[in-house]
Coordinates of C-alpha atoms in Angstrom, one line a residue:
V1394 CA -0.1 -0.2 -0.3
S1395 CA 1.7 4.0 -0.8
P1396 CA -0.5 7.3 -0.7
G1397 CA -1.0 7.1 -4.2
G1398 CA -2.4 3.0 -4.8
M1399 CA -2.0 -0.6 -3.5
L1400 CA 0.4 -3.8 -5.4
L1401 CA -2.7 -7.1 -5.5
T1402 CA -1.5 -10.2 -5.8
G1403 CA -3.4 -13.2 -7.3
V1404 CA -5.7 -11.4 -8.8
P1405 CA -8.2 -13.0 -11.5
Y1406 CA -8.4 -11.2 -14.6
V1407 CA -9.2 -7.1 -14.8
D1408 CA -8.2 -5.4 -18.0
D1409 CA -6.5 -1.8 -17.6
G1410 CA -9.0 0.9 -16.3
D1411 CA -11.3 -1.3 -14.4
L1412 CA -13.1 0.3 -11.3
L1413 CA -12.7 -2.2 -8.3
E1414 CA -13.6 -1.9 -5.3
I1415 CA -11.1 -3.3 -2.1
V1416 CA -12.3 -4.3 1.1
A1417 CA -10.7 -5.2 3.9
D1418 CA -12.0 -6.6 6.5
D1419 CA -10.8 -6.5 10.0
D1420 CA -13.0 -9.3 12.3
A1421 CA -10.6 -8.3 15.7
N1422 CA -11.8 -4.4 15.6
Q1423 CA -15.1 -5.0 13.8
R1424 CA -14.1 -2.7 11.0
S1425 CA -14.7 -2.8 7.7
Y1426 CA -12.4 -1.0 4.8
R1427 CA -13.6 0.1 1.3
F1428 CA -11.3 1.4 -1.1
K1429 CA -12.1 2.2 -4.8
A1430 CA -9.8 1.7 -7.5
K1431 CA -8.6 2.1 -11.0
V1432 CA -6.5 -0.1 -12.5
V1433 CA -3.3 0.8 -13.8
W1434 CA -1.1 -2.2 -14.9
V1435 CA -1.5 -6.2 -15.3
R1436 CA 1.0 -8.5 -15.0
D1437 CA 1.0 -12.3 -15.5
D1438 CA 1.7 -14.0 -11.5
Q1439 CA 4.3 -17.2 -12.5
S1440 CA 3.5 -17.9 -8.7
E1441 CA 0.0 -18.8 -9.1
A1442 CA -2.0 -20.2 -12.0
D1443 CA -4.3 -18.0 -13.5
A1444 CA -3.5 -15.2 -11.3
Y1445 CA -2.5 -11.8 -12.1
R1446 CA -0.1 -9.5 -10.1
V1447 CA -2.7 -5.8 -10.5
G1448 CA -0.7 -2.5 -10.1
V1449 CA -4.3 -0.1 -8.7
A1450 CA -4.4 3.7 -8.1
L1451 CA -6.5 5.0 -5.5
L1452 CA -9.7 7.5 -5.8
G1453 CA -11.4 8.9 -3.7
V1454 CA -11.5 8.6 0.3
P1455 CA -12.0 5.2 1.6
V1456 CA -15.0 4.1 3.6
L1457 CA -14.4 3.3 7.4
I1458 CA -17.7 0.3 8.1
H1459 CA -18.3 -0.4 11.5
Y1460 CA -20.2 -3.9 12.1
G1461 CA -21.5 -5.6 15.5
P1462 CA -23.7 -4.3 18.2
P1463 CA -24.8 -1.0 18.3
S1464 CA -23.0 0.8 22.1
A1465 CA -25.4 1.1 24.4
Q1466 CA -24.8 4.8 24.5
V1467 CA -25.5 5.2 20.9
E1468 CA -28.9 3.7 21.0
H1469 CA -30.1 5.7 23.4
D1470 CA -28.4 8.8 22.0
A1471 CA -30.6 7.8 19.0
V1472 CA -34.2 7.4 21.3
R1473 CA -33.5 10.8 23.1
A1474 CA -33.1 12.8 19.7
I1475 CA -35.7 11.1 18.4
A1476 CA -38.2 11.9 21.3
A1477 CA -36.6 15.7 21.2
A1478 CA -37.6 16.0 17.7
A1479 CA -41.7 14.4 18.3

């Protein structure tokens, strides 16, 4: 990973210019990082059959998604906001 892109290995075939969504899950912290990327180059990955090394340029800002049960404070704040609006 670099500021401008990523090197991916073991990728099924893609074409230059294809747009991808790259998902990196962090199960220990219940987070998922989502990146939009554009394929810049494709090379044959000699270490695996039917796999490629792909260089991608990252586009825009990555998205961080929290998953798992909501905290009690967040749930309490939401109920309070709904009650105040009514």
